Coordinates of C-alpha atoms in Angstrom, one line a residue:
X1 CA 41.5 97.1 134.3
X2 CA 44.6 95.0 135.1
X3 CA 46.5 98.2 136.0
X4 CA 45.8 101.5 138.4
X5 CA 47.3 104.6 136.4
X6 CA 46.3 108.1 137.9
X7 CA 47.8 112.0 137.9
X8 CA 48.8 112.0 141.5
X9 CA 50.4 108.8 141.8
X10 CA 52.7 106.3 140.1
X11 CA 52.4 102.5 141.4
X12 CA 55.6 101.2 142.6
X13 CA 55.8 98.2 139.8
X14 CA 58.6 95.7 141.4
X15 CA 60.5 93.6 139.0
X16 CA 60.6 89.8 140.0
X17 CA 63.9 88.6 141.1
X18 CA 64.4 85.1 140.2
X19 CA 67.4 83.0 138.9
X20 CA 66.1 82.8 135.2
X21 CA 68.4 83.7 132.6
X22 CA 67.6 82.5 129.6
X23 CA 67.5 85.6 128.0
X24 CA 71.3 86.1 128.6
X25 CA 72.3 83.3 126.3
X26 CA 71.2 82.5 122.6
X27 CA 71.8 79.1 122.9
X28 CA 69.6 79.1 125.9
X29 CA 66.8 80.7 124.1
X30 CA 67.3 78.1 121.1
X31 CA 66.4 75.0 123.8
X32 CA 63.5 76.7 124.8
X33 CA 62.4 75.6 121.2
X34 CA 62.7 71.9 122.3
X35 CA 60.1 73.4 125.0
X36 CA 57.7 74.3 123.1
X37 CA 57.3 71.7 120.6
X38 CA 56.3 69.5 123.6
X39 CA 54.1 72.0 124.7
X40 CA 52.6 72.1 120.8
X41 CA 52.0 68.1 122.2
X42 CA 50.3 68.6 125.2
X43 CA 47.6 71.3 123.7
X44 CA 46.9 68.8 121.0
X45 CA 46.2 66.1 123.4
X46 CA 44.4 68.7 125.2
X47 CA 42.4 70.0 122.1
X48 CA 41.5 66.2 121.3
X49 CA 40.3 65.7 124.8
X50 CA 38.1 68.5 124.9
X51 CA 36.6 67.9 121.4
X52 CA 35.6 64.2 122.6
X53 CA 34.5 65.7 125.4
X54 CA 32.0 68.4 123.2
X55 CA 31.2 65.7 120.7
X56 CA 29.5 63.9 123.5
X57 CA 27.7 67.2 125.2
X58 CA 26.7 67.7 121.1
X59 CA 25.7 64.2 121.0
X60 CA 23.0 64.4 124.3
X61 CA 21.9 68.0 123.3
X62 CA 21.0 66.0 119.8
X63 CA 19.2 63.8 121.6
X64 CA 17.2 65.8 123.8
X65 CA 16.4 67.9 120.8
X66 CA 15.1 65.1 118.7
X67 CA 13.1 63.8 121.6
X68 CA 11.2 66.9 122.3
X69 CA 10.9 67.6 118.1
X70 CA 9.8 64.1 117.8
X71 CA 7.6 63.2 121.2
X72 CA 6.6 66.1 123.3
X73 CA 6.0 68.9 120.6
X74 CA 4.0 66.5 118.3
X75 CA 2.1 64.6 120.8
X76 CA 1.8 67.4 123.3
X77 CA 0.9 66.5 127.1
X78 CA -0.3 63.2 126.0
X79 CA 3.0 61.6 125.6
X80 CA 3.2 61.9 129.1
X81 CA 0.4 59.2 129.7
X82 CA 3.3 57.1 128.5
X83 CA 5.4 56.1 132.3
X84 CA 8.2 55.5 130.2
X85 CA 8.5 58.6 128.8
X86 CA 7.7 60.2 131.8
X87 CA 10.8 58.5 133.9
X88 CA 13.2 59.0 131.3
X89 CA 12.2 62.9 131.2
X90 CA 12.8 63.1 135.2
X91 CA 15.5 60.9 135.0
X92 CA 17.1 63.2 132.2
X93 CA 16.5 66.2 134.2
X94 CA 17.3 64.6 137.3
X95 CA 20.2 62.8 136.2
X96 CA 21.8 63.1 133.1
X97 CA 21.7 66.7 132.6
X98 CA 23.8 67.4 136.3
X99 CA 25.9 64.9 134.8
X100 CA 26.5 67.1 131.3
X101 CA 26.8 70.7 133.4
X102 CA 28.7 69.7 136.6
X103 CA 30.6 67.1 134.8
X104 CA 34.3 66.7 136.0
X105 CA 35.8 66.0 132.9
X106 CA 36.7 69.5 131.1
X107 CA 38.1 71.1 134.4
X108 CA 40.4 66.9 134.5
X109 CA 41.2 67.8 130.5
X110 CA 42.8 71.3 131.9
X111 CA 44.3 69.9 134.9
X112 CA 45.6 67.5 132.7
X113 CA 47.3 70.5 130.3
X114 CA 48.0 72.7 133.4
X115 CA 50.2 69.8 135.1
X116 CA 52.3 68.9 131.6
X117 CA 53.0 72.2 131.5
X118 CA 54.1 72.8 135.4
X119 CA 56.7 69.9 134.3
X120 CA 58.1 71.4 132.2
X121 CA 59.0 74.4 134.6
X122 CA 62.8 74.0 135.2
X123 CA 63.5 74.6 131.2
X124 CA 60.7 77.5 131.1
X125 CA 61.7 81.3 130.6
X126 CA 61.1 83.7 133.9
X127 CA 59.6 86.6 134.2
X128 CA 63.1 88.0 133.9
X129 CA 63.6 87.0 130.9
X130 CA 60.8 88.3 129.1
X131 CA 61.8 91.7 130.5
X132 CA 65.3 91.4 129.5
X133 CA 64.1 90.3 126.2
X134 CA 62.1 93.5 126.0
X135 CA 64.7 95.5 127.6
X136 CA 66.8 93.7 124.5
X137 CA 64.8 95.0 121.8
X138 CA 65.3 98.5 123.3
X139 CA 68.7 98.3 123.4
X140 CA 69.0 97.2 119.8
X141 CA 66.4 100.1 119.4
X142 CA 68.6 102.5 120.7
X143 CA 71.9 101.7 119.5
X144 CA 70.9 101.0 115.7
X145 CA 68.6 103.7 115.6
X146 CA 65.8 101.4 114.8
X147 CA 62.3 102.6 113.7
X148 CA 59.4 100.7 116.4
X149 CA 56.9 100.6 113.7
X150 CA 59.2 98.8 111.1
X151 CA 60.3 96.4 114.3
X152 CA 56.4 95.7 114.8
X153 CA 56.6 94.5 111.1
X154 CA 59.6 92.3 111.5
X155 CA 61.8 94.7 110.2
X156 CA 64.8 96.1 111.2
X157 CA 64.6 99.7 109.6
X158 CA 66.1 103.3 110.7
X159 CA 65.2 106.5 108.9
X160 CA 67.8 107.8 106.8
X161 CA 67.8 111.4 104.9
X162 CA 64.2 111.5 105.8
X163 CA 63.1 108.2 104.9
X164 CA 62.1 104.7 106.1
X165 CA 65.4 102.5 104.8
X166 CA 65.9 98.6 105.6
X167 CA 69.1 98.3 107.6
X168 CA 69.0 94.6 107.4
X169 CA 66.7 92.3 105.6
X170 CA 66.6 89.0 107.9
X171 CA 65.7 85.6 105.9
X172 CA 63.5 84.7 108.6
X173 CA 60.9 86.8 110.4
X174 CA 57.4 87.7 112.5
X175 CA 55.8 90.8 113.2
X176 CA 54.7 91.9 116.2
X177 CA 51.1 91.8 117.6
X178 CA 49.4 94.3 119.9
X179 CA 50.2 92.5 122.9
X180 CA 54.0 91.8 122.0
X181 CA 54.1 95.7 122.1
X182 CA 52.4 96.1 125.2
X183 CA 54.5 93.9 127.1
X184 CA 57.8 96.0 125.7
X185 CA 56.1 99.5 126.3
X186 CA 55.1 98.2 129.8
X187 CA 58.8 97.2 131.0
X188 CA 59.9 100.1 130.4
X189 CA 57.0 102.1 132.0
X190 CA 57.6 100.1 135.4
X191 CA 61.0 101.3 135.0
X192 CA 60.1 105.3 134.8
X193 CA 61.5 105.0 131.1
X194 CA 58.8 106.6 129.4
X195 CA 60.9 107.9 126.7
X196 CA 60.6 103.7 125.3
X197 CA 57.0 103.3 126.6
X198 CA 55.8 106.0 124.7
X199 CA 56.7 105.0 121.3
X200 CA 56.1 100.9 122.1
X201 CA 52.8 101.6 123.7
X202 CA 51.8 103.9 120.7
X203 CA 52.4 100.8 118.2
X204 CA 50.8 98.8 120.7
X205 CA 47.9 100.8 120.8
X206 CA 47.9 101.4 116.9
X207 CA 48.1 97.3 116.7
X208 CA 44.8 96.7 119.1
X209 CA 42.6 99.3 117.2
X210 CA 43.2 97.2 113.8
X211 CA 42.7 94.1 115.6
X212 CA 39.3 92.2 114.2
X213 CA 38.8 90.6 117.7
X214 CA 38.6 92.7 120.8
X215 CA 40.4 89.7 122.6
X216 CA 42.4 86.3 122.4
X217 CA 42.7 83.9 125.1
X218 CA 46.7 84.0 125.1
X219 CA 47.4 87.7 125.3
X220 CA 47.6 89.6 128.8
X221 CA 47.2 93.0 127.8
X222 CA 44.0 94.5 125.5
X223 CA 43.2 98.1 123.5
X224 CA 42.2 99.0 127.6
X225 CA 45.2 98.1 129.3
X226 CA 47.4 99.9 126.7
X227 CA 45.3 103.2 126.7
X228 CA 45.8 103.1 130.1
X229 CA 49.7 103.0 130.6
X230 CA 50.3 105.5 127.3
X231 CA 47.6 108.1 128.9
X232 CA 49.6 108.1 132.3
X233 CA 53.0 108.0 130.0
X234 CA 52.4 110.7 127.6
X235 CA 51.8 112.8 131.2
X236 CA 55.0 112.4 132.5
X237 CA 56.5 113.8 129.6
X238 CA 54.5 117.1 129.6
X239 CA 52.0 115.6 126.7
X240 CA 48.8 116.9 129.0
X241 CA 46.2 117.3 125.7
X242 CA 47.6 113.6 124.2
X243 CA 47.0 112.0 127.9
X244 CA 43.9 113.5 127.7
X245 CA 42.6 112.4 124.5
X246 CA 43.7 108.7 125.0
X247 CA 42.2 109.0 128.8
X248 CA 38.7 110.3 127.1
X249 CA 38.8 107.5 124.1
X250 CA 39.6 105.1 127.7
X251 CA 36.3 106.1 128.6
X252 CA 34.2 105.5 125.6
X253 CA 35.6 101.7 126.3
X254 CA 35.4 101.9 130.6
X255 CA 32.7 104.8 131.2
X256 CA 32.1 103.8 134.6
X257 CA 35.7 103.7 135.1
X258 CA 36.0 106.5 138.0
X259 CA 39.8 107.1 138.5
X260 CA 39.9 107.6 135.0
X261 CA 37.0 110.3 134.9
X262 CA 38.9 112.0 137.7
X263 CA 42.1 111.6 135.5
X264 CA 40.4 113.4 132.7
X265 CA 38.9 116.2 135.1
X266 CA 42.7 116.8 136.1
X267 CA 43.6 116.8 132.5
X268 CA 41.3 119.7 131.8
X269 CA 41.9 121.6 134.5
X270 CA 46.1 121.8 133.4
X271 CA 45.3 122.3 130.1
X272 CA 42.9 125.4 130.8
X273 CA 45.5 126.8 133.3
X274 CA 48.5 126.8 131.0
X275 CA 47.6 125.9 127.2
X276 CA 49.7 123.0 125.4
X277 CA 53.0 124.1 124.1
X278 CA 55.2 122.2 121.9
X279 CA 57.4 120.9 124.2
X280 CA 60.9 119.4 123.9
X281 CA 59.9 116.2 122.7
X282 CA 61.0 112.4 124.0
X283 CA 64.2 112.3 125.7
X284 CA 66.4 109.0 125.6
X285 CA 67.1 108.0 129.6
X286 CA 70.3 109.2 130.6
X287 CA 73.0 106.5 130.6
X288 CA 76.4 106.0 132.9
X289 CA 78.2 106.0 129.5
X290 CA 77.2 108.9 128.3
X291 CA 79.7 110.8 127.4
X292 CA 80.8 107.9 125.1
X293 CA 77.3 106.8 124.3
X294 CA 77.1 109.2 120.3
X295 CA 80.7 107.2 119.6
X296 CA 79.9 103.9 121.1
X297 CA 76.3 103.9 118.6
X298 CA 78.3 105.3 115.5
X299 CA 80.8 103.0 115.4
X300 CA 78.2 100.1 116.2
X301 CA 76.0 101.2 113.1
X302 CA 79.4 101.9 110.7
X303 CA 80.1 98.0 111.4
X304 CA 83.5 98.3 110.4
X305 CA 83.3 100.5 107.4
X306 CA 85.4 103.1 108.5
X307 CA 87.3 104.3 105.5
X308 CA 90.0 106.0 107.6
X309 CA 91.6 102.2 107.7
X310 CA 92.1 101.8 103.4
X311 CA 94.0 105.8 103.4
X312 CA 96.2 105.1 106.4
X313 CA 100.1 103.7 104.6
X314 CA 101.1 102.4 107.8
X315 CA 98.7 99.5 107.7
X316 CA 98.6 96.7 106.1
X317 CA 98.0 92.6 105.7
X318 CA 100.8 90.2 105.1
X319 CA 101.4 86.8 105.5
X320 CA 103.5 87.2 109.2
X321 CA 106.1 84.1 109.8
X322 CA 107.7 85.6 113.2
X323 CA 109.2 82.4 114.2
X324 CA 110.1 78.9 112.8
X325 CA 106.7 77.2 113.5
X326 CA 104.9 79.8 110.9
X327 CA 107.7 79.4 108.2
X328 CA 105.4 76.5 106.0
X329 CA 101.9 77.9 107.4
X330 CA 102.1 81.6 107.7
X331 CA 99.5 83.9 109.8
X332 CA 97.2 86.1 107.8
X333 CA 97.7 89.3 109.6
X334 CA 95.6 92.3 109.2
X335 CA 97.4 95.6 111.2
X336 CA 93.9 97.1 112.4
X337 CA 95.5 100.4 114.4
X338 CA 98.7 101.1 116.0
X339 CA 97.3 103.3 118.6
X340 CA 96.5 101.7 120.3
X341 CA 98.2 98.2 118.6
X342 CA 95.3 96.2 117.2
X343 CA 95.8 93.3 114.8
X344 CA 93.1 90.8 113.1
X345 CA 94.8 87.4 112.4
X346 CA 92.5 85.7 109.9
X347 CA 91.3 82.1 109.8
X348 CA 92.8 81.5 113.1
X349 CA 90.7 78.5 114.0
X350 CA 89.0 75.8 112.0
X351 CA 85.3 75.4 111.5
X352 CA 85.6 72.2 113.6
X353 CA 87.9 73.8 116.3
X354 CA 85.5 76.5 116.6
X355 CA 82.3 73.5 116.9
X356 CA 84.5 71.9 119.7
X357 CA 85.0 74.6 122.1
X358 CA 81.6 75.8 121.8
X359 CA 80.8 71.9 122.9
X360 CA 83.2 72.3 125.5
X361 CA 81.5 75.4 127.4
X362 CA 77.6 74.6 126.7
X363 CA 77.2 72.9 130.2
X364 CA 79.4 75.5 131.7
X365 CA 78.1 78.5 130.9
X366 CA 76.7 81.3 133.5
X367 CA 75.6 84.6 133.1
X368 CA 78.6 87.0 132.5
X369 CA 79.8 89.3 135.7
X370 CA 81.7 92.1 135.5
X371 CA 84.4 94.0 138.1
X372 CA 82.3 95.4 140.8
X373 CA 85.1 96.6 143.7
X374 CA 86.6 93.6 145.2
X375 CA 83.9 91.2 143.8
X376 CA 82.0 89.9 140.6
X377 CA 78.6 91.0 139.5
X378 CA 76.2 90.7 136.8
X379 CA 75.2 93.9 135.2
X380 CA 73.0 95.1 132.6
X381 CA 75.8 97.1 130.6
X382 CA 76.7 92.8 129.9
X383 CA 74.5 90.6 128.8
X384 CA 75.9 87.3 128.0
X385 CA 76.7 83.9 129.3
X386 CA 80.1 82.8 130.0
X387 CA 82.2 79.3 130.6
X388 CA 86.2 78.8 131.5
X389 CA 87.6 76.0 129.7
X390 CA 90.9 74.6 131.1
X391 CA 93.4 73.3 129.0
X392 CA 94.4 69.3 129.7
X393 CA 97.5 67.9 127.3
X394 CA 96.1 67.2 124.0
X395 CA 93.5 69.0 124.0
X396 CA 91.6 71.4 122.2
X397 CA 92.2 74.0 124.5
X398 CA 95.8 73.5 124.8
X399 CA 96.0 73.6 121.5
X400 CA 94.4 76.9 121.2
X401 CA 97.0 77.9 123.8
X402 CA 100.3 76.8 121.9
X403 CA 98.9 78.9 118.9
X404 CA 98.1 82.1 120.7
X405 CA 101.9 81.7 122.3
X406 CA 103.4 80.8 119.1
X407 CA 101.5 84.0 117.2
X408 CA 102.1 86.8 120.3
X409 CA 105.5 85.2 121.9
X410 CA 103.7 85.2 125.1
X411 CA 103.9 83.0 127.8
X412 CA 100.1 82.1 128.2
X413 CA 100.1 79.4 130.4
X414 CA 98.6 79.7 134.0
X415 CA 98.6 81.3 136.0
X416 CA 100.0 83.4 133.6
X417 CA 97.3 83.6 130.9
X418 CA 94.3 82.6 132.0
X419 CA 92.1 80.5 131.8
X420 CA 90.1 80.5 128.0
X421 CA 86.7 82.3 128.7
X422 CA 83.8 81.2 126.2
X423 CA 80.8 84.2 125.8
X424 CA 78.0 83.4 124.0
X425 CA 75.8 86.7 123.7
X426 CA 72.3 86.9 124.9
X427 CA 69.0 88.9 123.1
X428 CA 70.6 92.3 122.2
X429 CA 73.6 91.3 123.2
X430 CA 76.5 93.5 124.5
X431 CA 79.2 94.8 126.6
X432 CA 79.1 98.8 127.0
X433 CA 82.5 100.3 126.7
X434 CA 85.2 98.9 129.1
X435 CA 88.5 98.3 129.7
X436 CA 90.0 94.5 130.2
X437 CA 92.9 95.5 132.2
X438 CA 91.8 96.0 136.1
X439 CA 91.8 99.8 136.7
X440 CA 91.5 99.6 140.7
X441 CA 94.2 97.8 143.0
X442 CA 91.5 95.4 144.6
X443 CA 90.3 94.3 141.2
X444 CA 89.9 90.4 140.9
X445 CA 92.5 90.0 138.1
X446 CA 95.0 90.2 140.7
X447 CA 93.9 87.2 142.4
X448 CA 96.1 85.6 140.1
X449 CA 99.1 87.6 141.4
X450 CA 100.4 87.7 137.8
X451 CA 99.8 91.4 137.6
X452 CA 97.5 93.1 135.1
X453 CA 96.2 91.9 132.1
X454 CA 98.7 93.0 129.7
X455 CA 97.1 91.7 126.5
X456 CA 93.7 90.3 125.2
X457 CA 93.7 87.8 122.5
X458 CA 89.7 87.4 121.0
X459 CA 88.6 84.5 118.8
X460 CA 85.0 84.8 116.4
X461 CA 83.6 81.4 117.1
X462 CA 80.7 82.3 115.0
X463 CA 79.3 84.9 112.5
X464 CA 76.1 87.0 112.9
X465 CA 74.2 88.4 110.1
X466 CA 74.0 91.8 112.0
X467 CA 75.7 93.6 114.2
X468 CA 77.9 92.3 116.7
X469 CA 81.3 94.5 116.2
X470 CA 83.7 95.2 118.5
X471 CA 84.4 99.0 118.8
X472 CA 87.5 100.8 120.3
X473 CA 85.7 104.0 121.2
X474 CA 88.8 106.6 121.6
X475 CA 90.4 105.1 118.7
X476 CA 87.4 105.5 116.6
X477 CA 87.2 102.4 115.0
X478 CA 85.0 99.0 115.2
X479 CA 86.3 95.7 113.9
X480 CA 83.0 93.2 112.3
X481 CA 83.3 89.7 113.4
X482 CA 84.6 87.7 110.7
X483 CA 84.1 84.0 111.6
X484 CA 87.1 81.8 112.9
X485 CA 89.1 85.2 113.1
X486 CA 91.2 86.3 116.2
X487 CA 91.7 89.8 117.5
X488 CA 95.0 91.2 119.6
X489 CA 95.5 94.0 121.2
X490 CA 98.1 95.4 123.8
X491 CA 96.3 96.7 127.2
X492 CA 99.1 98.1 128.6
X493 CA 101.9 100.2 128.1
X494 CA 105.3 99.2 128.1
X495 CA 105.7 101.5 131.6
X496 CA 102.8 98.7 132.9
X497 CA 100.0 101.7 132.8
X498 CA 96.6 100.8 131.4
X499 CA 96.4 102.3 127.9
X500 CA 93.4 104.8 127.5
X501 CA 93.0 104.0 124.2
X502 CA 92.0 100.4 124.4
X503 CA 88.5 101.6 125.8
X504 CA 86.3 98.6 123.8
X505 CA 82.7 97.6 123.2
X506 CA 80.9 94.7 122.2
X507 CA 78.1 95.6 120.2
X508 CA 74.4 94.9 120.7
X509 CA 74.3 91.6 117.6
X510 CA 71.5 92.7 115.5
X511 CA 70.9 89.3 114.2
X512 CA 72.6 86.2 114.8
X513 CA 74.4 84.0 117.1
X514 CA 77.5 85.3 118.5
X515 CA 80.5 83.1 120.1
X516 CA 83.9 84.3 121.0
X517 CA 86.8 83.2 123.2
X518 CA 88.9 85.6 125.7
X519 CA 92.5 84.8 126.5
X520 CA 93.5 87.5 128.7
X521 CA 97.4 87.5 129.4
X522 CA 99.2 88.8 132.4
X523 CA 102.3 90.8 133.0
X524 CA 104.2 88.3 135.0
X525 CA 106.0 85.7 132.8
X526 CA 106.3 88.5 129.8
X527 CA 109.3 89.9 130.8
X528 CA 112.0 89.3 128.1
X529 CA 108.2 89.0 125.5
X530 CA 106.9 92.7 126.5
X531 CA 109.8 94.8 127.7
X532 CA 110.3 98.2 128.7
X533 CA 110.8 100.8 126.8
X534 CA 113.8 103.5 127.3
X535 CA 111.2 106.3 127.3
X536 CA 109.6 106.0 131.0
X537 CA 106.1 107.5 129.2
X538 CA 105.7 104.8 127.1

């Protein structure tokens, strides 16, 4: 057993902290490809080594069996009268056959493999990252409503009016092996979460039992292993007769396996004191977003299908020409809301514009932080990668910059607007709901002393296939991402307060490869752009 699991006691399982991130980016994850494939070459130099290696033990055991078919069982002792047949059989024993067993060749061959792929360490994924990427998966689980037995198929399905219905087909696909489960069902059973270790190490176990081998060389967990963490996992839910059952078929596998016997003794002893009762079922974790969590999810699974937006008069699309530099090229402006005032400007940016300043931020990316007091930190409500591109004259960037000014009529240079932020979004990507303006008097966006962050401007760099959307969670609406498109929205009032309504999300992406651009613009330099009203509660 790889893992103690008992009634009394929980082991305290400590997550590895390490620098990797990988998991964080997409684009990270897609040069770990690059990884592999020389990994691919190392095991077939390996695999060529080590088949020279048993051609040659296949070649003397041929040899020795053909002498002793040949000589010694034909001729009996009386080959030994032969001196030469009697040193080469004490010399073979003596010599040659130390040589075959303690040769140092196969444990050189490994070495070999072992060392190419220690190499290669700086570009390979931490533990971290393989329990984010799990922690990923039950994130997309969550908020999609996503069935774990169509997920171990490599499908993304949810059940819908009582049945099992594809909410995305992807082109390209694997399913899930017993062990791939495991791993999922085990990060979240070091983190208490049993409500996702349940269900992963259920599929998990389901996996191993149909499994033709009891065992392959690359996987860490087995039929055992998984027994063991759902047993313990289904008792900290109140299950008492299912951990008792697994614990029992754990036995038939381990039966010398003594903390499990005791485990079972307990098991029977709760069950004949109070008899199983139906019980409330799995409960999802609790979450700091909770009380916007049922929103946050519906407008994430709508994707931007709200029909509220084609029976409202008072928006529309038109071709918007607000000053003399849109007069021959127009804007194609989409009025999203107007409480809070959000607007979609279509093809914004050019497919090569948008290949640029992804080219631009690849070296500078880091993982994504978030307003904690008076400082930056990463958080797990954000998982993405992040770069700050500063515009030179000419440029790309500035570029970008005169557009945005020329669209909103605000002043966007900094310190005033600044500087353009790049995201690229990680495995299960996201940002739980949030506001961009700061909403505490020692938040960094005043280090800028520009004041607050009056207005956020959001370019699509990229499609996805799935998911992605951003949703304004009190305004009850979610905007898909449409490639090349850019987003606007006011964060303030006109009195300078925050405005409630611009509460936001950045949905878990399903499936695909999500890039956009922030341009967050300040207060300060907006004056005679973003007046006051005459009403003070404005």
């Amino acid at each position: 057993m790889k893992h103690v699991a008992c009634v009394c006691w929980l082991p305290a399982l400590l997550m590895v902290a390490c620098e990797a991130e990988m998991y964080t980016s997409l684009l990270n994850v897609k040069q770990a490809i690059n990884v592999e494939r020389k990994l691919i070459d190392y095991l077939r130099t390996y695999i060529d080594r080590e088949v020279e290696r048993l051609e040659d033990v296949r070649r003397f055991h041929t040899k020795v069996l053909d002498l002793h078919s040949r000589i010694y069982e034909g001729s009996g002792s009386s080959s030994m009268s032969n001196p030469l047949v009697s040193f080469t059989l004490i010399k073979r024993l003596q010599s040659e056959w130390l040589n075959v067993i303690y040769s140092n060749e196969a444990e050189e061959n490994t070495q070999a493999l072992r060392s190419s792929y220690e190499a290669e360490g700086a570009d390979l994924p931490e533990l971290e990252d393989l329990q984010g990427a799990a922690r990923g998966l039950m994130r997309l689980q969550d908020v999609y409503s996503l069935h774990v037995a169509g997920l171990a198929k490599g499908r993304f399905q949810r059940v819908s009016n009582g049945k099992l219905t594809d909410l995305h087909m992807p082109s390209v696909s694997v399913p899930l092996t017993g062990d791939d489960c495991f791993w999922v069902g085990k990060v979240a059973y070091e983190q208490e979460d049993y409500y996702h270790s349940v269900q992963w190490l259920e599929e998990s176990v389901r996996l191993f039992r149909g499994s033709e081998r009891d065992w392959v060389p690359e996987d860490a967990g087995t039929l055992e292993d998984a027994l063991d963490h759902l047993a313990f996992a289904h008792f900290k839910t109140g299950n008492v007769s299912h951990a008792l059952s697994l614990s029992q078929e754990l036995l038939h596998h381990d039966p010398l396996n003594r903390r499990v016997s005791q485990n079972v003794e307990k098991y029977e002893k709760l069950l004949g004191k109070s008899p199983p009762s139906p019980g409330e079922g799995l409960k999802r974790p609790t979450s700091n977003y909770l009380r916007t969590r049922d929103t946050y999810e519906r407008l994430c699974q709508s994707q931007g299908s709200q029909q509220i937006h084609y029976k409202d008069p008072r928006l529309f699309c038109d071709y918007f020409t607000n000053s003399p530099a849109l007069r021959l090229m127009p804007a194609k402006r989409e009025v999203l809301s107007l409480r809070p005032y959000v607007v979609l400007y279509h093809d914004f940016i050019t497919d090569s514009e948008s290949d640029d300043i992804k080219r631009l931020a690849q070296h500078g990316l880091r993982r994504s932080v978030v307003a904690a007091g008076e400082r930056q930190a990463t958080a797990d409500y954000r998982i993405s990668k992040s770069a700050w591109l500063k515009g030179s004259a000419g440029s790309i960037v500035e570029k970008l910059d005169h557009r945005i000014s020329t669209l909103t009529g605000l002043n966007v240079r900094h310190p005033y607007g600044e500087y353009l932020q790049v995201v690229n979004y990680g495995i299960g990507g996201h940002y739980e709901p949030h506001f961009d303006h700061a909403t505490s008097p020692t938040s960094p966006v005043f280090k800028l002393k520009t004041g607050n962050r009056v207005a956020t401007f959001m370019i699509y760099l990229s499609s996805v296939q799935a998911g992605g959307s951003t949703a304004f969670i009190y305004a009850n609406f979610s905007v898909p991402v449409v490639e090349n498109s850019a987003i606007f929205w006011w964060n303030l009032r006109r009195n300078g307060a925050g405005d409630d309504d611009t509460l936001h999300a950045g949905c878990p992406v399903l499936l695909g490869d999500k890039w956009v651009a922030n341009k967050w613009i300040h207060e300060h330099g907006q004056e005679f752009q973003h007046r006051c009203g005459l009403n003070p509660d404005e």
